[in-house]
GROMACS .gro file of C-alpha atoms in nm:
model
  385
    1MET     CA    1   0.971   2.113   3.081
    2TYR     CA    2   0.759   2.385   3.042
    3ARG     CA    3   0.409   2.246   3.010
    4ILE     CA    4   0.325   1.887   3.008
    5GLY     CA    5  -0.052   1.717   3.111
    6GLN     CA    6  -0.373   1.557   3.024
    7GLU     CA    7  -0.275   1.517   2.522
    8GLU     CA    8   0.067   1.306   2.672
    9ILE     CA    9  -0.044   1.053   2.883
   10ASP     CA   10  -0.320   0.999   2.661
   11ALA     CA   11  -0.108   0.982   2.369
   12VAL     CA   12   0.085   0.756   2.635
   13ALA     CA   13  -0.202   0.519   2.700
   14LYS     CA   14  -0.336   0.503   2.343
   15VAL     CA   15   0.050   0.320   2.298
   16ILE     CA   16  -0.003   0.158   2.587
   17ASN     CA   17  -0.291  -0.032   2.513
   18SER     CA   18  -0.184  -0.133   2.181
   19GLY     CA   19   0.057  -0.330   2.322
   20TRP     CA   20   0.301  -0.199   2.098
   21ALA     CA   21   0.566   0.070   2.199
   22PHE     CA   22   0.870  -0.072   1.910
   23LYS     CA   23   0.881   0.180   1.660
   24ILE     CA   24   0.814   0.019   1.411
   25GLY     CA   25   0.507  -0.269   1.321
   26GLY     CA   26   0.225  -0.366   1.609
   27PRO     CA   27  -0.163  -0.280   1.539
   28ILE     CA   28  -0.119   0.108   1.501
   29GLU     CA   29   0.051   0.359   1.331
   30SER     CA   30   0.411   0.463   1.447
   31GLU     CA   31   0.409   0.668   1.625
   32THR     CA   32   0.743   0.762   1.591
   33LEU     CA   33   0.721   0.812   1.233
   34LEU     CA   34   0.414   1.020   1.258
   35PHE     CA   35   0.693   1.232   1.470
   36GLU     CA   36   0.915   1.250   1.229
   37THR     CA   37   0.775   1.313   1.000
   38GLU     CA   38   0.566   1.610   1.186
   39LEU     CA   39   0.959   1.776   1.286
   40LYS     CA   40   1.071   1.820   0.895
   41GLU     CA   41   0.766   1.951   0.791
   42LYS     CA   42   0.774   2.162   1.098
   43MET     CA   43   1.092   2.273   1.059
   44GLY     CA   44   1.131   2.277   0.657
   45CYS     CA   45   1.374   1.974   0.667
   46GLU     CA   46   1.413   1.693   0.435
   47ASN     CA   47   1.493   1.417   0.687
   48THR     CA   48   1.461   1.444   1.107
   49VAL     CA   49   1.595   1.061   1.280
   50LEU     CA   50   1.408   1.014   1.705
   51MET     CA   51   1.711   0.926   1.902
   52THR     CA   52   1.743   0.931   2.290
   53SER     CA   53   2.007   1.233   2.291
   54GLY     CA   54   2.128   1.538   2.178
   55GLN     CA   55   2.452   1.396   2.268
   56ALA     CA   56   2.311   1.034   2.069
   57ALA     CA   57   2.224   1.330   1.755
   58LEU     CA   58   2.502   1.522   1.716
   59THR     CA   59   2.752   1.175   1.692
   60SER     CA   60   2.510   1.050   1.413
   61ALA     CA   61   2.519   1.324   1.263
   62MET     CA   62   2.954   1.296   1.282
   63ILE     CA   63   2.949   0.959   1.169
   64GLY     CA   64   2.726   1.075   0.918
   65MET     CA   65   2.990   1.331   0.836
   66GLY     CA   66   3.232   1.050   0.764
   67ILE     CA   67   3.443   1.258   1.073
   68GLY     CA   68   3.693   1.078   1.275
   69PRO     CA   69   4.028   0.936   1.329
   70GLY     CA   70   4.268   1.215   1.207
   71ASP     CA   71   4.041   1.449   1.190
   72GLU     CA   72   3.965   1.761   1.396
   73VAL     CA   73   3.623   1.939   1.488
   74ILE     CA   74   3.597   2.369   1.646
   75VAL     CA   75   3.380   2.350   1.906
   76PRO     CA   76   3.321   2.617   2.147
   77ALA     CA   77   3.448   2.648   2.413
   78TYR     CA   78   3.112   2.790   2.650
   79THR     CA   79   2.855   2.434   2.580
   80TYR     CA   80   2.800   2.136   2.725
   81ILE     CA   81   3.052   1.861   2.771
   82SER     CA   82   2.832   1.668   2.556
   83THR     CA   83   2.908   1.825   2.224
   84ALA     CA   84   3.244   1.725   2.326
   85MET     CA   85   3.215   1.418   2.335
   86ALA     CA   86   3.072   1.346   2.031
   87VAL     CA   87   3.319   1.461   1.872
   88VAL     CA   88   3.587   1.213   2.057
   89GLU     CA   89   3.322   0.928   1.994
   90THR     CA   90   3.449   0.955   1.584
   91GLY     CA   91   3.757   0.935   1.740
   92ALA     CA   92   3.842   1.294   1.595
   93ILE     CA   93   3.954   1.600   1.903
   94PRO     CA   94   3.781   1.895   1.974
   95ILE     CA   95   3.943   2.247   1.910
   96VAL     CA   96   3.799   2.502   2.121
   97ALA     CA   97   3.714   2.890   1.956
   98GLU     CA   98   3.609   3.119   2.233
   99VAL     CA   99   3.306   3.240   2.162
  100ASP     CA  100   3.209   3.647   2.112
  101GLU     CA  101   3.009   3.905   2.335
  102THR     CA  102   2.647   3.673   2.258
  103LEU     CA  103   2.807   3.376   2.420
  104THR     CA  104   2.763   3.229   2.070
  105LEU     CA  105   3.064   3.079   1.835
  106ASP     CA  106   3.331   3.377   1.686
  107ALA     CA  107   3.376   3.358   1.368
  108SER     CA  108   3.694   3.459   1.272
  109ASP     CA  109   3.795   3.330   1.680
  110VAL     CA  110   3.695   2.915   1.395
  111GLU     CA  111   3.901   3.038   1.108
  112LYS     CA  112   4.256   3.121   1.304
  113ARG     CA  113   4.160   2.757   1.497
  114ILE     CA  114   4.169   2.580   1.099
  115THR     CA  115   4.427   2.353   1.011
  116LYS     CA  116   4.423   2.057   0.714
  117LYS     CA  117   4.235   1.854   1.016
  118THR     CA  118   3.966   2.066   1.033
  119LYS     CA  119   3.612   1.849   0.926
  120ALA     CA  120   3.341   1.997   1.073
  121ILE     CA  121   3.211   2.359   1.281
  122ALA     CA  122   3.008   2.342   1.575
  123PRO     CA  123   2.831   2.566   1.585
  124VAL     CA  124   2.683   2.575   1.990
  125HIS     CA  125   2.291   2.791   1.979
  126ILE     CA  126   2.332   2.766   2.404
  127GLN     CA  127   2.052   2.882   2.620
  128GLY     CA  128   1.897   2.921   2.232
  129PHE     CA  129   2.087   3.204   2.128
  130PRO     CA  130   2.126   3.181   1.778
  131CYS     CA  131   2.542   3.193   1.609
  132ASN     CA  132   2.612   3.433   1.370
  133MET     CA  133   2.477   3.159   1.095
  134ASP     CA  134   2.593   3.321   0.742
  135ALA     CA  135   2.972   3.398   0.877
  136ILE     CA  136   2.994   3.040   1.009
  137MET     CA  137   2.857   2.874   0.695
  138GLU     CA  138   3.010   3.213   0.504
  139ILE     CA  139   3.373   3.065   0.686
  140ALA     CA  140   3.303   2.701   0.574
  141LYS     CA  141   3.220   2.729   0.213
  142LYS     CA  142   3.596   2.912   0.218
  143TYR     CA  143   3.720   2.573   0.368
  144ASN     CA  144   3.508   2.310   0.241
  145LEU     CA  145   3.391   2.250   0.616
  146MET     CA  146   3.132   2.076   0.729
  147VAL     CA  147   2.874   2.211   0.980
  148ILE     CA  148   2.705   2.049   1.208
  149GLU     CA  149   2.455   2.297   1.445
  150ASP     CA  150   2.435   2.252   1.788
  151ALA     CA  151   2.082   2.337   1.812
  152CYS     CA  152   1.901   2.081   2.146
  153GLN     CA  153   1.926   2.433   2.386
  154ALA     CA  154   1.740   2.528   2.105
  155ASP     CA  155   1.460   2.373   1.973
  156GLY     CA  156   1.234   2.550   1.775
  157GLY     CA  157   1.472   2.853   1.785
  158SER     CA  158   1.577   3.079   1.425
  159TYR     CA  159   1.792   3.275   1.240
  160LYS     CA  160   1.697   3.484   1.007
  161GLY     CA  161   1.342   3.306   0.973
  162LYS     CA  162   1.442   2.960   0.923
  163ARG     CA  163   1.476   2.696   1.157
  164LEU     CA  164   1.768   2.632   1.381
  165GLY     CA  165   1.924   2.236   1.357
  166THR     CA  166   1.874   2.311   0.937
  167ILE     CA  167   2.093   2.559   0.875
  168GLY     CA  168   2.433   2.336   0.815
  169ASP     CA  169   2.389   2.022   0.709
  170ALA     CA  170   2.297   1.864   1.004
  171GLY     CA  171   2.154   2.026   1.273
  172ALA     CA  172   2.018   1.764   1.670
  173PHE     CA  173   1.845   1.918   1.870
  174SER     CA  174   1.752   1.752   2.297
  175PHE     CA  175   1.494   1.682   2.410
  176ASN     CA  176   1.574   1.572   2.801
  177GLN     CA  177   1.345   1.670   3.103
  178PHE     CA  178   1.551   2.065   3.084
  179LYS     CA  179   1.450   2.169   2.762
  180ILE     CA  180   1.231   2.395   2.577
  181ILE     CA  181   1.024   2.064   2.408
  182SER     CA  182   1.067   1.748   2.700
  183ALA     CA  183   1.033   1.363   2.685
  184GLY     CA  184   1.286   1.322   3.040
  185GLU     CA  185   1.497   1.235   2.756
  186GLY     CA  186   1.519   1.257   2.357
  187GLY     CA  187   1.697   1.400   2.103
  188ALA     CA  188   1.688   1.465   1.718
  189LEU     CA  189   1.862   1.472   1.418
  190LEU     CA  190   1.777   1.669   1.159
  191THR     CA  191   1.950   1.671   0.739
  192ASP     CA  192   1.885   1.816   0.425
  193ASN     CA  193   2.178   1.531   0.284
  194LYS     CA  194   2.103   1.214   0.221
  195GLN     CA  195   2.393   1.104   0.273
  196ILE     CA  196   2.490   1.230   0.613
  197PHE     CA  197   2.094   1.119   0.689
  198GLU     CA  198   2.138   0.696   0.573
  199ARG     CA  199   2.444   0.668   0.734
  200ALA     CA  200   2.300   0.865   0.992
  201MET     CA  201   2.068   0.601   1.009
  202ILE     CA  202   2.272   0.289   1.031
  203TYR     CA  203   2.434   0.391   1.258
  204HIS     CA  204   2.191   0.456   1.544
  205ASP     CA  205   2.059   0.134   1.514
  206SER     CA  206   2.294  -0.084   1.281
  207SER     CA  207   2.209  -0.402   1.554
  208ALA     CA  208   1.809  -0.403   1.398
  209ILE     CA  209   1.770  -0.086   1.160
  210ALA     CA  210   1.764  -0.403   0.849
  211PHE     CA  211   1.548  -0.657   1.023
  212PHE     CA  212   1.244  -0.379   1.101
  213GLY     CA  213   1.017  -0.325   0.800
  214ASN     CA  214   1.144  -0.120   0.495
  215GLN     CA  215   1.352   0.084   0.690
  216LEU     CA  216   1.694   0.053   0.460
  217ASN     CA  217   1.416   0.116   0.091
  218SER     CA  218   1.584   0.343  -0.123
  219PHE     CA  219   1.963   0.364   0.106
  220THR     CA  220   2.250   0.322  -0.161
  221THR     CA  221   2.488   0.306   0.194
  222GLU     CA  222   2.615   0.001   0.293
  223LEU     CA  223   2.544  -0.148   0.751
  224PHE     CA  224   2.873  -0.154   0.886
  225CYS     CA  225   2.815  -0.144   1.244
  226GLY     CA  226   2.710   0.121   1.488
  227THR     CA  227   2.557   0.204   1.834
  228GLU     CA  228   2.155   0.165   1.934
  229VAL     CA  229   2.046   0.487   2.080
  230ARG     CA  230   1.753   0.336   1.860
  231THR     CA  231   1.391   0.481   2.064
  232ASN     CA  232   1.088   0.454   2.086
  233ASN     CA  233   0.690   0.495   2.036
  234ILE     CA  234   0.580   0.572   2.414
  235THR     CA  235   0.871   0.868   2.383
  236ALA     CA  236   0.819   0.992   2.001
  237ALA     CA  237   0.360   0.974   2.170
  238ILE     CA  238   0.469   1.254   2.418
  239MET     CA  239   0.655   1.427   2.207
  240ARG     CA  240   0.394   1.455   1.891
  241VAL     CA  241   0.222   1.663   2.196
  242GLN     CA  242   0.537   1.874   2.260
  243LEU     CA  243   0.606   1.920   1.874
  244SER     CA  244   0.188   2.037   1.897
  245ARG     CA  245   0.321   2.310   2.157
  246LEU     CA  246   0.634   2.431   2.131
  247ASP     CA  247   0.537   2.764   1.908
  248GLY     CA  248   0.293   2.836   2.132
  249ILE     CA  249   0.576   2.822   2.424
  250LEU     CA  250   0.742   2.997   2.216
  251ALA     CA  251   0.583   3.303   2.171
  252ASP     CA  252   0.545   3.273   2.562
  253LEU     CA  253   0.909   3.263   2.589
  254ARG     CA  254   0.989   3.573   2.349
  255LYS     CA  255   0.728   3.765   2.442
  256ASN     CA  256   0.819   3.749   2.858
  257LYS     CA  257   1.155   3.786   2.834
  258LYS     CA  258   1.111   4.089   2.585
  259TYR     CA  259   0.851   4.271   2.827
  260ILE     CA  260   1.134   4.192   3.049
  261MET     CA  261   1.404   4.336   2.822
  262ASP     CA  262   1.204   4.671   2.734
  263ALA     CA  263   1.094   4.775   3.158
  264LEU     CA  264   1.443   4.774   3.171
  265LYS     CA  265   1.586   4.969   2.875
  266GLY     CA  266   1.821   5.230   3.001
  267PHE     CA  267   1.923   5.002   3.351
  268CYS     CA  268   2.150   4.773   3.262
  269THR     CA  269   2.314   4.617   2.983
  270PHE     CA  270   2.179   4.267   2.822
  271ILE     CA  271   2.481   4.128   2.638
  272PRO     CA  272   2.360   4.157   2.242
  273SER     CA  273   2.174   3.904   2.043
  274ASN     CA  274   2.218   3.743   1.674
  275ASP     CA  275   1.883   3.764   1.618
  276ILE     CA  276   1.695   3.845   1.859
  277GLU     CA  277   1.316   3.741   1.702
  278GLY     CA  278   1.445   3.439   1.625
  279ASP     CA  279   1.605   3.364   2.018
  280CYS     CA  280   1.488   3.161   2.249
  281GLY     CA  281   1.337   3.312   2.451
  282THR     CA  282   1.452   3.118   2.803
  283THR     CA  283   1.684   3.366   2.862
  284VAL     CA  284   1.725   3.720   3.086
  285ALA     CA  285   2.156   3.770   2.986
  286PHE     CA  286   2.259   4.056   3.202
  287ARG     CA  287   2.634   4.216   3.090
  288PHE     CA  288   2.864   4.445   3.345
  289ASP     CA  289   3.170   4.529   3.436
  290THR     CA  290   3.406   4.350   3.641
  291ALA     CA  291   3.265   3.960   3.826
  292GLU     CA  292   3.309   4.150   4.168
  293GLU     CA  293   2.960   4.337   4.019
  294THR     CA  294   2.821   4.034   3.876
  295ASP     CA  295   2.846   3.854   4.174
  296ALA     CA  296   2.651   4.103   4.370
  297PHE     CA  297   2.394   4.108   4.164
  298ALA     CA  298   2.308   3.736   4.122
  299GLN     CA  299   2.312   3.694   4.424
  300LYS     CA  300   2.015   3.942   4.479
  301VAL     CA  301   1.810   3.804   4.197
  302ALA     CA  302   1.889   3.387   4.230
  303GLY     CA  303   2.036   3.437   3.890
  304VAL     CA  304   2.342   3.221   3.757
  305VAL     CA  305   2.638   3.345   3.702
  306PRO     CA  306   2.723   3.145   3.339
  307ILE     CA  307   3.120   3.060   3.466
  308ASN     CA  308   2.992   2.812   3.725
  309THR     CA  309   2.760   2.594   3.479
  310GLY     CA  310   3.044   2.300   3.491
  311LYS     CA  311   3.014   2.139   3.260
  312HIS     CA  312   2.915   2.407   3.005
  313ILE     CA  313   3.325   2.526   3.042
  314PHE     CA  314   3.595   2.369   2.850
  315ILE     CA  315   3.815   2.427   3.130
  316ASN     CA  316   3.565   2.188   3.350
  317TRP     CA  317   3.525   1.808   3.119
  318ASP     CA  318   3.720   1.600   3.268
  319SER     CA  319   3.774   1.348   3.065
  320ILE     CA  320   3.883   1.612   2.763
  321VAL     CA  321   4.135   1.778   3.011
  322ASN     CA  322   4.235   1.459   3.070
  323TYR     CA  323   4.241   1.309   2.707
  324ARG     CA  324   4.076   1.033   2.836
  325GLY     CA  325   3.854   0.960   2.539
  326ALA     CA  326   3.750   0.543   2.617
  327LEU     CA  327   3.819   0.347   2.832
  328HIS     CA  328   4.003   0.182   2.656
  329PRO     CA  329   4.390   0.308   2.584
  330ALA     CA  330   4.363   0.229   2.214
  331LYS     CA  331   4.051   0.325   2.143
  332ASN     CA  332   4.169   0.675   2.308
  333PRO     CA  333   4.146   0.885   2.037
  334PHE     CA  334   4.404   1.145   2.194
  335ASN     CA  335   4.618   0.807   2.191
  336MET     CA  336   4.617   0.766   1.803
  337PRO     CA  337   4.842   0.832   1.575
  338GLU     CA  338   4.648   1.045   1.372
  339ASN     CA  339   4.572   1.263   1.684
  340SER     CA  340   4.704   1.495   1.831
  341ARG     CA  341   4.693   1.676   2.237
  342PRO     CA  342   4.533   1.985   2.209
  343SER     CA  343   4.586   2.229   2.538
  344TYR     CA  344   4.198   2.324   2.695
  345ALA     CA  345   4.397   2.512   2.945
  346PRO     CA  346   4.233   2.829   3.048
  347GLU     CA  347   4.483   3.051   2.831
  348VAL     CA  348   4.355   2.890   2.543
  349CYS     CA  349   4.022   3.088   2.543
  350PRO     CA  350   4.052   3.386   2.777
  351LYS     CA  351   3.764   3.584   2.673
  352THR     CA  352   3.529   3.360   2.620
  353LEU     CA  353   3.606   3.255   3.081
  354ASP     CA  354   3.613   3.660   3.068
  355TYR     CA  355   3.262   3.652   2.898
  356LEU     CA  356   3.089   3.437   3.145
  357LYS     CA  357   3.247   3.581   3.424
  358ARG     CA  358   3.060   3.938   3.414
  359THR     CA  359   2.692   3.784   3.296
  360VAL     CA  360   2.378   3.729   3.448
  361TYR     CA  361   2.155   3.425   3.357
  362ILE     CA  362   1.798   3.494   3.451
  363SER     CA  363   1.541   3.269   3.366
  364VAL     CA  364   1.216   3.371   3.182
  365ASN     CA  365   0.843   3.162   3.278
  366PRO     CA  366   0.657   3.172   2.967
  367ASP     CA  367   0.279   3.079   3.195
  368ALA     CA  368   0.396   3.444   3.426
  369THR     CA  369   0.143   3.703   3.389
  370LYS     CA  370   0.239   4.067   3.483
  371GLU     CA  371   0.246   4.041   3.736
  372GLN     CA  372   0.467   3.841   3.821
  373LEU     CA  373   0.667   3.910   3.508
  374ASP     CA  374   0.607   4.367   3.740
  375GLY     CA  375   0.736   4.194   4.046
  376GLN     CA  376   1.067   4.003   3.920
  377ILE     CA  377   1.152   4.340   3.720
  378GLU     CA  378   1.100   4.590   4.052
  379ALA     CA  379   1.374   4.301   4.256
  380ILE     CA  380   1.635   4.342   3.895
  381LYS     CA  381   1.551   4.769   3.967
  382ALA     CA  382   1.650   4.726   4.322
  383ALA     CA  383   1.900   4.439   4.318
  384LEU     CA  384   2.080   4.709   3.981
  385LYS     CA  385   2.105   5.011   4.208
   0.00000   0.00000   0.00000
């Protein structure tokens, strides 16, 4: 969470004073529906749904795509476990693919992992780094696959002028504590596809969607049993203010990241970018020749080596690696006869592990002063020596 203040307090107070926090009905206009409308306008897409988390949005999107037992979804070997867990929640199997030097999904490796069971590709804009969406969309078109963008770490970022999360068939944002805009928890689904939207709406709130307001107006999808990851007007009120802050936060992140990188040109190697202008600017990423150099630099600048970030690395997805896709054995996708049990051993994606061992992240503060940035730059230069 980068910026939060009195505006969010006032927005929450308005909801509390109304005595109605439920998303539908009440004496004031729904903050949830207002947020969804404003998010659509900001991102340039046809449909949005505010939910409880980014994983809820990913799962709802995949359910909306009709993904289930017998299907496979290709995910990057470097992403938070939620991406893979969303696949498993549908009854399908996640297949890991390498990331390239940008630390985003390697399109050429994706193509090698496509089988007759492949239903979708899930590119992840990790750390706000845009994926090579041209290459991914080209492969998806070639093999008639769906694309679900995991933009949970990239709220508001873009690729060649189009917002991340709106390029594929559906996208997901996260609004938890550690994201660019935040209500502590929350997420959103984005899609231009009416069928995905209708199915996702029903799935995310199947116990109540038919009974409150006119949420099913114009729907052609029949009701089915899903889950309940509906959110509320307090979360939405906070997110409306946060959304109004988004472009300013991104502008300052990008400005400060550029300032740091410009000052360090010639002193180090940065990882390449698929679109540095669309990059969210949250992170400066350095690349080294050896793991030893990487660790030494990281210790000096309090940087993060991504190989050490636990559940972001496929070999650390314990429940996935050990094929525990559900508590009840009969509901575990890895036990279903339609599905296989792919290997998640380190040798499945060695390039990814190598890149992650030789990369250091330094976070960017959008509110840093010039003096603070200059001090950070000097400390980095000293560490590079």
